[in-house]
Coordinates of C-alpha atoms and ligand atoms in Angstrom, one line a residue:
M1 CA 12.7 -6.7 -24.4
S2 CA 13.1 -6.6 -21.2
N3 CA 10.9 -4.6 -19.4
A4 CA 14.0 -3.0 -18.0
R5 CA 15.2 -2.4 -21.6
K6 CA 12.0 -0.7 -22.4
L7 CA 12.9 1.5 -20.0
R8 CA 16.1 2.2 -20.9
E9 CA 15.0 2.9 -24.0
L10 CA 12.5 5.5 -23.2
L11 CA 15.2 7.1 -20.6
A12 CA 17.3 7.8 -23.7
Q13 CA 15.1 9.7 -25.9
P14 CA 14.7 13.1 -25.4
G15 CA 11.9 15.2 -23.4
P16 CA 10.0 14.5 -20.0
I17 CA 8.9 10.7 -18.9
V18 CA 5.5 11.0 -17.4
I19 CA 4.7 7.6 -15.4
I20 CA 1.4 6.8 -13.3
G21 CA 0.9 5.5 -9.7
A22 CA -0.9 2.2 -9.7
H23 CA -1.9 0.1 -6.5
N24 CA -3.3 -3.4 -8.9
G25 CA -3.8 -4.8 -12.4
L26 CA -6.9 -2.8 -12.9
S27 CA -5.7 1.1 -12.5
A28 CA -1.9 -0.7 -14.0
K29 CA -3.9 -1.4 -17.0
L30 CA -5.8 2.1 -17.1
G31 CA -2.8 3.9 -17.0
E32 CA -1.3 2.4 -19.8
E33 CA -4.5 2.9 -21.7
A34 CA -4.0 6.2 -21.1
G35 CA -0.8 6.8 -22.8
F36 CA 1.5 6.7 -19.6
G37 CA 5.5 5.8 -20.3
G38 CA 5.4 3.7 -16.9
I39 CA 3.6 2.4 -14.0
W40 CA 5.1 3.7 -10.4
A41 CA 4.1 1.1 -7.8
S42 CA 3.2 3.2 -5.3
G43 CA 3.4 2.3 -1.9
F44 CA 1.2 5.1 -1.1
E45 CA -1.5 3.4 -2.8
I46 CA -0.9 0.2 -2.7
S47 CA -1.2 1.0 1.1
A48 CA -4.0 2.6 0.8
S49 CA -6.3 -0.6 -0.9
Y50 CA -5.6 -2.3 1.6
A51 CA -6.7 0.2 3.8
M52 CA -3.3 0.8 5.9
P53 CA -1.0 3.7 6.0
D54 CA 1.8 3.8 4.1
A55 CA 4.6 3.2 7.1
N56 CA 6.4 -0.2 6.1
I57 CA 2.9 -1.8 7.8
L58 CA 2.8 -4.3 4.6
T59 CA 5.4 -6.8 4.1
M60 CA 7.6 -6.7 0.4
A61 CA 5.7 -9.3 -0.2
E62 CA 2.2 -7.8 -0.4
N63 CA 4.1 -5.2 -2.0
L64 CA 6.1 -7.3 -4.8
H65 CA 2.4 -9.2 -5.2
A66 CA 0.7 -5.9 -6.0
A67 CA 3.8 -4.7 -8.3
K68 CA 3.9 -8.1 -10.1
M69 CA 0.0 -7.9 -10.7
M70 CA 0.7 -4.5 -12.8
N71 CA 3.3 -6.2 -14.6
D72 CA 1.3 -9.1 -15.6
V73 CA -1.1 -6.9 -17.6
V74 CA 0.5 -4.4 -19.3
D75 CA 3.8 -3.7 -21.3
I76 CA 5.0 -0.5 -20.1
P77 CA 8.1 -0.6 -17.2
I78 CA 6.6 -0.5 -13.5
I79 CA 8.7 1.4 -11.6
A80 CA 8.6 0.1 -8.1
D81 CA 8.5 2.2 -4.6
C82 CA 9.9 0.2 -2.4
D83 CA 10.3 2.1 0.1
N84 CA 13.0 2.2 2.0
G85 CA 14.1 -1.4 1.0
Y86 CA 12.7 -2.8 3.8
G87 CA 15.2 -2.8 5.8
N88 CA 18.8 -2.3 5.8
A89 CA 21.5 -3.2 2.7
I90 CA 20.8 -6.9 3.2
N91 CA 16.9 -6.8 3.0
V92 CA 17.8 -4.4 0.1
I93 CA 19.5 -7.7 -1.9
R94 CA 16.4 -10.0 -1.2
C95 CA 14.5 -6.4 -2.8
V96 CA 16.3 -6.5 -6.0
E97 CA 16.2 -10.5 -6.5
E98 CA 12.6 -10.4 -6.4
Y99 CA 11.5 -7.4 -7.9
E100 CA 14.0 -8.7 -11.0
K101 CA 12.8 -12.0 -10.9
A102 CA 8.9 -10.5 -11.1
G103 CA 10.3 -8.6 -14.1
I104 CA 9.7 -5.6 -12.6
A105 CA 12.0 -2.5 -14.7
A106 CA 12.8 -0.5 -11.8
I107 CA 12.9 0.4 -7.9
C108 CA 13.1 3.1 -6.0
I109 CA 14.6 2.8 -2.8
E110 CA 14.5 6.3 0.0
D111 CA 16.1 7.4 2.7
N112 CA 13.8 7.2 5.6
I113 CA 14.8 4.6 8.4
F114 CA 12.8 1.3 8.7
P115 CA 10.0 1.8 9.2
K116 CA 9.4 4.7 7.8
R117 CA 6.2 7.2 7.2
C118 CA 4.8 8.5 4.2
S119 CA 6.3 11.9 3.4
F120 CA 3.1 13.8 4.0
Y121 CA 1.8 12.6 7.1
A122 CA 1.5 15.3 10.1
G123 CA 3.0 15.6 13.1
V124 CA 4.6 12.2 12.7
K125 CA 8.3 11.3 13.9
R126 CA 10.7 11.0 10.7
E127 CA 14.1 9.7 10.5
L128 CA 16.6 9.7 8.2
A129 CA 19.2 6.5 7.7
P130 CA 22.7 7.4 7.9
V131 CA 24.1 8.9 4.6
E132 CA 26.7 6.5 4.7
E133 CA 23.5 3.5 5.4
H134 CA 21.5 4.5 2.5
A135 CA 24.2 4.5 0.1
G136 CA 25.4 1.1 1.1
K137 CA 22.0 -0.5 0.2
V138 CA 22.3 1.8 -3.3
R139 CA 25.5 -0.3 -4.1
A140 CA 24.6 -3.5 -2.5
A141 CA 21.7 -2.7 -5.1
K142 CA 23.7 -1.9 -7.7
N143 CA 25.6 -5.0 -7.1
T144 CA 23.0 -7.7 -6.7
Q145 CA 21.2 -7.3 -10.3
R146 CA 21.3 -9.5 -13.5
N147 CA 20.6 -7.4 -15.5
E148 CA 22.6 -4.8 -16.2
D149 CA 19.4 -2.6 -17.6
F150 CA 18.0 -2.7 -14.4
V151 CA 17.7 0.7 -12.9
V152 CA 17.6 1.8 -9.2
I153 CA 16.1 4.8 -7.5
A154 CA 17.7 6.6 -4.9
R155 CA 15.2 8.8 -3.6
T156 CA 16.3 11.1 -0.4
E157 CA 13.7 12.7 1.8
A158 CA 15.6 15.4 3.0
L159 CA 13.6 18.4 2.3
I160 CA 10.6 16.3 3.4
A161 CA 12.5 15.7 6.7
G162 CA 13.4 19.3 7.1
W163 CA 16.8 18.9 7.1
G164 CA 17.9 21.7 4.1
M165 CA 18.9 21.8 0.7
D166 CA 22.5 21.2 1.7
E167 CA 21.6 18.1 2.8
A168 CA 19.6 16.7 0.3
L169 CA 22.3 17.7 -2.5
L170 CA 25.1 16.0 -0.2
R171 CA 22.5 13.1 -0.4
G172 CA 21.4 12.7 -3.7
R173 CA 25.7 13.4 -4.5
A174 CA 26.1 10.5 -2.8
Y175 CA 23.5 8.1 -3.9
A176 CA 24.2 9.0 -7.5
D177 CA 28.2 8.5 -6.8
A178 CA 27.2 4.7 -5.4
G179 CA 25.8 4.4 -8.6
A180 CA 22.5 5.1 -8.6
D181 CA 20.8 5.4 -12.2
M182 CA 18.3 8.4 -11.3
V183 CA 17.9 10.4 -8.0
L184 CA 14.7 11.4 -6.5
V185 CA 14.3 14.3 -4.8
H186 CA 11.2 14.8 -3.4
S187 CA 9.4 17.6 -1.6
K188 CA 6.2 18.9 0.1
A189 CA 6.7 22.8 -0.4
K190 CA 3.3 24.0 -2.2
T191 CA 5.5 25.2 -5.2
A192 CA 7.9 23.8 -7.1
H193 CA 11.1 26.3 -6.1
E194 CA 12.5 23.7 -3.9
V195 CA 12.8 20.9 -6.1
I196 CA 13.9 23.4 -8.8
G197 CA 16.7 24.9 -6.8
F198 CA 17.7 21.4 -6.2
A199 CA 18.1 20.7 -9.7
E200 CA 19.7 24.0 -10.2
Q201 CA 22.2 22.8 -8.4
W202 CA 22.1 19.2 -9.5
D203 CA 26.3 18.6 -10.5
R204 CA 25.9 14.8 -11.3
D205 CA 24.7 13.5 -15.0
T206 CA 22.8 10.9 -13.1
P207 CA 19.4 11.9 -14.1
L208 CA 16.7 13.8 -11.4
V209 CA 13.0 12.0 -11.0
C210 CA 10.2 14.4 -9.4
V211 CA 6.8 14.0 -7.3
P212 CA 4.7 16.5 -8.3
T213 CA 2.2 16.0 -5.5
I214 CA 2.1 19.0 -3.4
Y215 CA 3.6 22.0 -5.7
K216 CA 0.6 20.2 -8.1
D217 CA 0.4 23.5 -10.5
T218 CA 3.7 23.7 -11.8
K219 CA 3.4 21.7 -15.2
V220 CA 5.6 18.5 -16.5
G221 CA 7.7 20.8 -19.3
E222 CA 8.6 23.3 -16.7
L223 CA 9.8 20.5 -14.4
H224 CA 11.8 19.1 -17.4
E225 CA 13.0 22.6 -18.3
A226 CA 14.2 22.9 -14.8
G227 CA 16.4 19.3 -14.8
F228 CA 14.0 17.0 -14.5
K229 CA 14.0 13.6 -16.4
L230 CA 10.9 11.5 -14.5
M231 CA 7.9 13.0 -13.3
I232 CA 5.6 11.0 -11.1
F233 CA 1.7 11.1 -10.7
A234 CA 2.1 9.0 -7.5
N235 CA -1.4 8.6 -5.9
H236 CA -4.1 10.3 -8.2
G237 CA -5.7 6.6 -9.0
V238 CA -6.5 5.5 -5.9
R239 CA -7.5 9.2 -4.7
T240 CA -9.7 9.9 -7.8
S241 CA -11.3 6.0 -7.0
I242 CA -11.9 7.0 -3.3
K243 CA -14.0 10.1 -4.7
A244 CA -16.4 8.1 -6.8
M245 CA -16.8 5.5 -5.1
T246 CA -17.8 7.5 -1.5
E247 CA -19.9 9.7 -4.1
T248 CA -21.3 6.6 -5.8
F249 CA -22.1 4.5 -2.8
A250 CA -24.4 7.7 -1.0
T251 CA -26.6 7.5 -3.6
L252 CA -26.7 4.4 -3.9
I253 CA -27.8 3.9 0.0
K254 CA -29.9 7.2 -0.3
E255 CA -31.9 5.9 -3.4
Q256 CA -31.5 2.3 -2.5
C257 CA -32.2 1.8 -6.1
T258 CA -28.6 1.0 -8.7
G259 CA -30.4 3.0 -11.7
S260 CA -29.6 5.8 -9.6
V261 CA -26.4 5.5 -10.3
E262 CA -25.9 4.7 -13.9
D263 CA -24.6 7.8 -15.2
R264 CA -21.4 8.0 -12.8
I265 CA -20.4 4.5 -13.3
V266 CA -19.0 2.8 -16.6
P267 CA -21.2 -0.1 -18.5
L268 CA -20.7 -3.6 -17.8
P269 CA -18.9 -4.1 -21.5
R270 CA -16.4 -1.2 -20.6
V271 CA -15.2 -3.9 -17.8
Y272 CA -15.0 -6.5 -19.7
E273 CA -13.1 -4.3 -22.7
I274 CA -10.6 -3.3 -19.9
I275 CA -10.3 -7.3 -18.4
G276 CA -10.0 -9.2 -21.2
V277 CA -12.8 -10.7 -21.8
N278 CA -13.1 -11.3 -25.4
K279 CA -9.5 -13.1 -25.4
M280 CA -10.6 -15.4 -22.1
K281 CA -13.8 -16.8 -25.2
E282 CA -11.1 -16.8 -28.0
D283 CA -8.9 -19.1 -25.4
E284 CA -11.7 -21.3 -24.5
K285 CA -13.2 -21.9 -28.2
A286 CA -9.1 -22.6 -29.1
F287 CA -8.2 -25.0 -26.3
M288 CA -11.4 -26.2 -23.9
P289 CA -13.4 -29.2 -25.7
A290 CA -16.5 -27.5 -26.9
T291 CA -19.2 -27.8 -24.2
S292 CA -23.0 -28.0 -25.1
E293 CA -24.3 -25.5 -22.2
G294 CA -25.0 -23.2 -24.5
V295 CA -26.7 -25.3 -27.0
T296 CA -30.6 -25.9 -27.4
A297 CA -32.1 -28.8 -28.2
L298 CA -35.4 -28.3 -30.3
I299 CA -37.2 -31.9 -31.0
L300 CA -40.1 -31.9 -33.5
A301 CA -43.0 -34.2 -32.2
A302 CA -45.5 -32.8 -33.7
G303 CA -46.2 -34.8 -36.9
A304 CA -49.7 -37.7 -36.2
S305 CA -47.8 -41.4 -36.9
E306 CA -50.8 -43.7 -38.6
R307 CA -48.3 -46.7 -39.2
L308 CA -48.0 -47.2 -35.0
G309 CA -52.3 -47.6 -35.1
P310 CA -53.9 -48.0 -31.6
L311 CA -50.3 -47.7 -30.0
V312 CA -50.4 -43.6 -30.4
K313 CA -54.8 -43.3 -30.1
D314 CA -54.3 -40.5 -28.0
K315 CA -50.7 -39.9 -27.6
P316 CA -48.4 -38.7 -30.4
K317 CA -45.3 -41.1 -30.8
A318 CA -42.7 -39.2 -28.9
M319 CA -44.7 -40.3 -25.7
L320 CA -44.5 -44.3 -26.9
D321 CA -43.8 -45.9 -23.5
I322 CA -40.7 -48.4 -24.1
K323 CA -40.4 -49.7 -20.9
G324 CA -41.3 -47.7 -18.6
K325 CA -39.9 -44.2 -20.0
S326 CA -41.5 -42.4 -23.3
I327 CA -39.2 -42.0 -26.2
L328 CA -39.5 -38.2 -25.2
G329 CA -38.2 -39.1 -22.3
R330 CA -35.3 -40.8 -23.2
Q331 CA -33.9 -37.9 -25.7
V332 CA -34.1 -35.6 -22.4
E333 CA -31.4 -38.3 -20.5
V334 CA -29.5 -38.4 -22.8
L335 CA -28.9 -34.6 -24.1
N336 CA -29.0 -33.8 -20.2
A337 CA -26.0 -36.2 -20.1
C338 CA -24.5 -34.5 -22.9
G339 CA -24.6 -30.9 -21.5
V340 CA -28.0 -30.2 -23.0
K341 CA -30.0 -28.8 -20.7
N342 CA -32.0 -26.2 -22.5
I343 CA -34.8 -28.4 -24.1
A344 CA -37.7 -27.2 -26.5
V345 CA -40.8 -29.6 -28.1
V346 CA -43.0 -28.5 -30.9
R347 CA -46.2 -30.4 -30.1
G348 CA -48.8 -30.9 -32.5
Y349 CA -51.0 -34.1 -32.7
Q350 CA -52.3 -34.9 -29.3
K351 CA -50.4 -32.2 -27.7
Q352 CA -51.6 -32.4 -24.0
A353 CA -50.1 -35.8 -23.9
I354 CA -47.0 -34.2 -23.7
D355 CA -46.4 -32.8 -20.1
L356 CA -43.0 -33.3 -19.2
P357 CA -41.4 -30.6 -17.1
N358 CA -39.0 -28.4 -17.4
L359 CA -39.5 -28.0 -21.8
R360 CA -40.1 -25.5 -23.2
Y361 CA -43.4 -26.2 -25.6
Y362 CA -44.2 -24.8 -29.0
D363 CA -47.3 -25.7 -30.8
N364 CA -47.7 -26.4 -34.7
D365 CA -51.9 -26.8 -34.8
E366 CA -51.4 -27.5 -38.4
Y367 CA -49.5 -30.4 -38.1
G368 CA -52.6 -32.6 -39.6
S369 CA -51.9 -30.1 -43.2
T370 CA -48.2 -29.1 -42.7
N371 CA -44.9 -30.9 -42.5
E372 CA -41.7 -30.7 -40.1
L373 CA -40.5 -27.3 -41.4
V374 CA -43.7 -25.8 -40.3
S375 CA -43.1 -27.6 -36.2
M376 CA -39.4 -26.3 -36.7
L377 CA -40.2 -22.7 -37.5
A378 CA -42.8 -22.7 -34.9
A379 CA -40.2 -22.6 -32.5
K380 CA -37.6 -19.7 -34.3
R381 CA -37.0 -18.2 -30.8
E382 CA -35.0 -20.9 -30.3
M383 CA -32.8 -20.7 -32.9
G384 CA -31.0 -17.8 -32.3
S385 CA -27.9 -19.6 -31.3
A386 CA -26.1 -22.8 -31.8
F387 CA -29.3 -25.7 -31.3
L388 CA -29.5 -29.5 -32.1
L389 CA -32.4 -30.2 -34.3
L390 CA -34.2 -33.4 -33.2
Y391 CA -37.0 -35.7 -34.8
G392 CA -39.1 -36.8 -32.0
D393 CA -39.4 -40.6 -32.6
I394 CA -35.9 -41.8 -32.5
L395 CA -33.5 -43.1 -29.7
F396 CA -30.5 -42.7 -29.4
E397 CA -26.8 -43.5 -28.0
E398 CA -24.7 -41.2 -26.1
S399 CA -22.1 -41.1 -27.9
V400 CA -23.9 -40.6 -30.9
L401 CA -25.0 -37.4 -29.8
Q402 CA -21.7 -36.8 -28.4
K403 CA -20.2 -36.9 -31.5
L404 CA -22.6 -34.5 -32.9
L405 CA -21.9 -32.3 -30.2
K406 CA -18.2 -32.0 -31.0
S407 CA -18.9 -31.3 -34.6
P408 CA -16.6 -27.8 -35.6
A409 CA -19.1 -27.5 -38.9
D410 CA -21.7 -24.5 -39.1
I411 CA -24.0 -26.6 -39.7
S412 CA -23.6 -31.1 -39.8
L413 CA -26.0 -33.6 -40.1
L414 CA -25.4 -36.8 -38.4
V415 CA -25.4 -39.2 -41.2
D416 CA -25.5 -43.5 -40.4
R417 CA -22.6 -44.8 -43.0
A418 CA -24.0 -48.6 -41.8
W419 CA -27.2 -47.7 -43.7
N420 CA -27.6 -50.1 -47.2
E421 CA -30.3 -51.7 -48.8
A422 CA -29.6 -55.4 -47.7
S423 CA -29.1 -54.2 -44.0
R424 CA -32.7 -53.1 -43.8
P425 CA -34.9 -55.7 -42.5
S426 CA -38.0 -56.8 -44.8
D427 CA -40.1 -55.6 -42.4
A428 CA -39.4 -51.8 -42.9
R429 CA -41.8 -49.7 -44.2
G430 CA -40.8 -46.5 -43.6
V431 CA -39.0 -44.6 -46.0
P432 CA -35.2 -43.2 -44.8
D433 CA -33.7 -40.0 -45.6
L434 CA -31.1 -40.7 -47.9
V435 CA -27.2 -38.8 -48.6
V436 CA -24.7 -38.6 -50.7
L437 CA -21.6 -37.8 -49.4
E438 CA -18.4 -36.2 -51.1
D439 CA -15.2 -38.1 -50.8
A440 CA -17.4 -41.2 -49.3
Q441 CA -15.2 -43.8 -48.0
E442 CA -16.2 -47.2 -48.8
A443 CA -18.8 -48.5 -45.6
G444 CA -18.7 -52.2 -46.2
Y445 CA -17.7 -55.0 -44.7
R446 CA -15.3 -52.9 -41.3
F447 CA -15.8 -49.5 -41.5
V448 CA -14.3 -46.6 -39.2
G449 CA -16.5 -43.0 -39.7
A450 CA -14.4 -40.0 -40.5
E451 CA -12.5 -38.2 -38.1
R452 CA -14.1 -35.1 -39.2
P453 CA -17.2 -34.2 -41.0
H454 CA -17.4 -34.1 -44.5
K455 CA -19.8 -32.4 -47.3
V456 CA -23.6 -33.9 -48.1
K457 CA -24.2 -33.6 -51.2
K458 CA -27.5 -34.2 -51.9
I459 CA -30.2 -35.5 -48.9
S460 CA -33.7 -37.2 -50.0
H461 CA -35.9 -39.8 -49.3
K462 CA -36.4 -40.3 -52.9
L463 CA -32.4 -41.4 -53.5
D464 CA -31.6 -44.7 -55.0
A465 CA -30.5 -46.7 -52.5
S466 CA -27.4 -47.3 -54.7
E467 CA -26.4 -43.7 -55.2
A468 CA -26.4 -42.7 -50.8
N469 CA -24.0 -43.1 -48.7
G470 CA -25.7 -43.4 -46.0
E471 CA -28.9 -42.4 -44.0
F472 CA -29.8 -39.5 -42.1
V473 CA -30.5 -39.8 -38.4
G474 CA -32.6 -37.1 -38.0
M475 CA -30.7 -35.5 -35.5
A476 CA -28.7 -32.1 -36.7
M477 CA -26.3 -29.8 -35.2
F478 CA -25.7 -26.1 -36.1
N479 CA -23.3 -23.5 -34.3
D480 CA -24.2 -19.8 -34.0
Q481 CA -22.9 -19.4 -37.7
G482 CA -24.8 -22.4 -38.7
A483 CA -28.2 -20.6 -36.6
K484 CA -27.9 -17.7 -38.2
T485 CA -27.7 -19.1 -42.0
V486 CA -30.7 -21.5 -40.9
R487 CA -32.3 -18.0 -39.6
E488 CA -31.9 -16.6 -43.0
L489 CA -33.4 -18.9 -45.1
A490 CA -35.9 -19.3 -43.5
S491 CA -37.5 -16.1 -43.4
Q492 CA -36.5 -15.7 -46.8
L493 CA -38.8 -19.0 -47.9
E494 CA -41.2 -17.8 -45.8
K495 CA -41.5 -14.5 -47.9
E496 CA -40.8 -15.6 -51.1
H497 CA -40.7 -19.0 -51.5
K498 CA -43.9 -20.3 -54.0
G499 CA -44.2 -24.2 -55.1
P500 CA -42.6 -27.1 -54.7
L501 CA -39.1 -27.5 -52.6
H502 CA -37.3 -30.3 -53.6
D503 CA -39.2 -33.5 -51.9
A504 CA -42.2 -31.5 -51.1
G505 CA -45.2 -30.1 -53.2
S506 CA -44.6 -26.9 -51.2
L507 CA -42.6 -25.3 -48.7
A508 CA -46.1 -26.6 -46.2
E509 CA -45.6 -30.0 -46.7
A510 CA -41.5 -29.4 -46.3
S511 CA -40.0 -32.2 -44.3
V512 CA -36.3 -30.7 -42.4
T513 CA -34.2 -32.5 -45.3
D514 CA -36.4 -30.4 -48.2
F515 CA -34.8 -27.0 -46.1
F516 CA -31.3 -29.1 -46.1
Q517 CA -31.4 -29.9 -49.3
E518 CA -32.0 -26.2 -50.3
L519 CA -29.1 -24.9 -48.1
I520 CA -27.1 -27.3 -50.2
T521 CA -28.4 -26.3 -52.9
R522 CA -27.6 -22.6 -52.4
N523 CA -24.4 -23.3 -51.7
H524 CA -24.3 -23.1 -47.8
D525 CA -21.6 -26.4 -46.8
V526 CA -23.5 -29.2 -45.0
Q527 CA -21.4 -31.6 -43.2
A528 CA -22.2 -35.1 -42.5
V529 CA -20.9 -36.2 -39.2
D530 CA -20.8 -40.4 -39.7
V531 CA -21.3 -42.7 -37.4
Y532 CA -22.0 -46.4 -37.1
K533 CA -25.7 -47.7 -36.0
G534 CA -26.3 -47.0 -32.4
W535 CA -29.6 -45.2 -32.9
L536 CA -33.0 -46.3 -34.1
E537 CA -36.0 -44.8 -35.0
V538 CA -39.6 -45.5 -34.0
D539 CA -41.9 -45.6 -37.1
T540 CA -43.4 -48.7 -37.4
F541 CA -45.3 -51.7 -35.2
E542 CA -41.6 -53.4 -36.1
D543 CA -39.8 -50.6 -35.2
Y544 CA -42.1 -50.7 -31.4
K545 CA -41.0 -54.3 -31.3
R546 CA -37.5 -54.1 -32.1
A547 CA -36.8 -51.1 -29.5
W548 CA -38.7 -53.2 -26.6
A549 CA -36.2 -55.7 -27.8
L550 CA -33.0 -53.5 -27.7
I551 CA -33.4 -51.5 -25.1
S552 CA -32.3 -52.7 -21.0
Ligands
SPV1 C1 4.4 6.5 -3.2 O1 3.4 7.5 -4.3 O2 3.9 5.9 -2.6 C2 5.4 7.3 -3.2 C3 4.9 9.4 -3.2 O3 6.3 7.4 -2.6 S1 4.8 9.9 -1.9 O4 3.6 9.5 -1.8 O5 4.7 11.1 -2.6 O6 5.8 10.1 -1.3
MG2 MG1 6.0 5.4 -1.2

């Protein structure tokens, strides 16, 4: 439904309509929220918002821009104060074309000459356009509108200019007869007697409009009773904000501390609510590629690694040098390249050797008697929202991490589908964490990983190779919801769990895979993100040699 139609329907209802003056999107939005039937795009307010007199100093384009700003953010009709139509009838034609195109429901044109002076400025030269000239503008407006519902309000300033009631009536009638949809009679008398007198003598069907600013004590009901259909509270928004800003600014400059005005200002979330930050967030989620800015990477690097012998005598595996850079340094590089800048590391064995800058550190000093799960829980603070979990001894390609970061699932495990018993080198001694997937495609000769994540049914390092569909790469991703699930399960286990946990004899001995298996057992959706190679683990001396050979 067009905004003009909305206004027509409003006008067709019995009773008065009250609209509120506004000067921008924000004030219009507040007017709508308060329950006004429409918005008056007030020349007075818009000029004031530029700190300019209301005297045709702003151009039509500037006024139109403000009206459009309002129209864009509210569902109620905008009635635009177009002063005198910004010139003669030719200017009025363009004015109607432009305001209609912008979706404005109505315009109001007054019979001040161009350039006008605000109705209330005392001691300024005030002249009215000849009545025929203004009637011609009204005809031009009605002749120009495309949508038959578009409303043209003609306004007479005869009472304001002191030209008397007869002149006001003569002008009102001439504008009604020229086709105006409504006639506005303005007055700066202290009481409503002038406008009520006008209404009493009004002898046309054209409905009347008034602006009770100076005659401020007459209620809408009374004006309606007297014959007015539309009342405009024209400038109370901008006058409220001037008062509020003046007082707040004075307090701030005096007290030199922002806390001094807390009780006079709205909290930030109220601003966010008005301006639609929530919708923006939803739109970001729905339409923008996922970014990794809010994601924390949590790297588990606490364990001692007997298999690497003297290579790790004085440093943990994560600090092993591979062609001039440590494994951890290489991980940080790939994480940063993928937009993950928040990185936390859990240290344990030879923790002093892990000293990379810009990382947050947590310690599991019980690394000798505990396993990965305890290390992970040492950094519980990092699990407040989306996070990546990484083993500290893996090297991986950027594309592999990208695929995991893009996963839409709450809990995602990166699974290498290229793994199979036959592809294992004969010197491999590490025990792989294998997974069984639901609906896994055959990953034999030629294979394309699933586009979407799919369910993990089982994860364990005790799985029979013939049963497994792939190997857990040692990287997992949890979105905000997934992180919440992890926190809840972790605190339940810490509180209540006794005895073995899947492959582990106790919670202290549990690997993160035992934790994942517990999530699966409790019916949480754990999904696999398929990759086909693109990573390696440095667990044995043979792995280390392979890393040197493969990394350029
Ligand atoms: C306006 O709000 O700009 C008006 C109403 O035209 S008044 O200021 O009362 O003239
Ligand atoms: Mg005005």
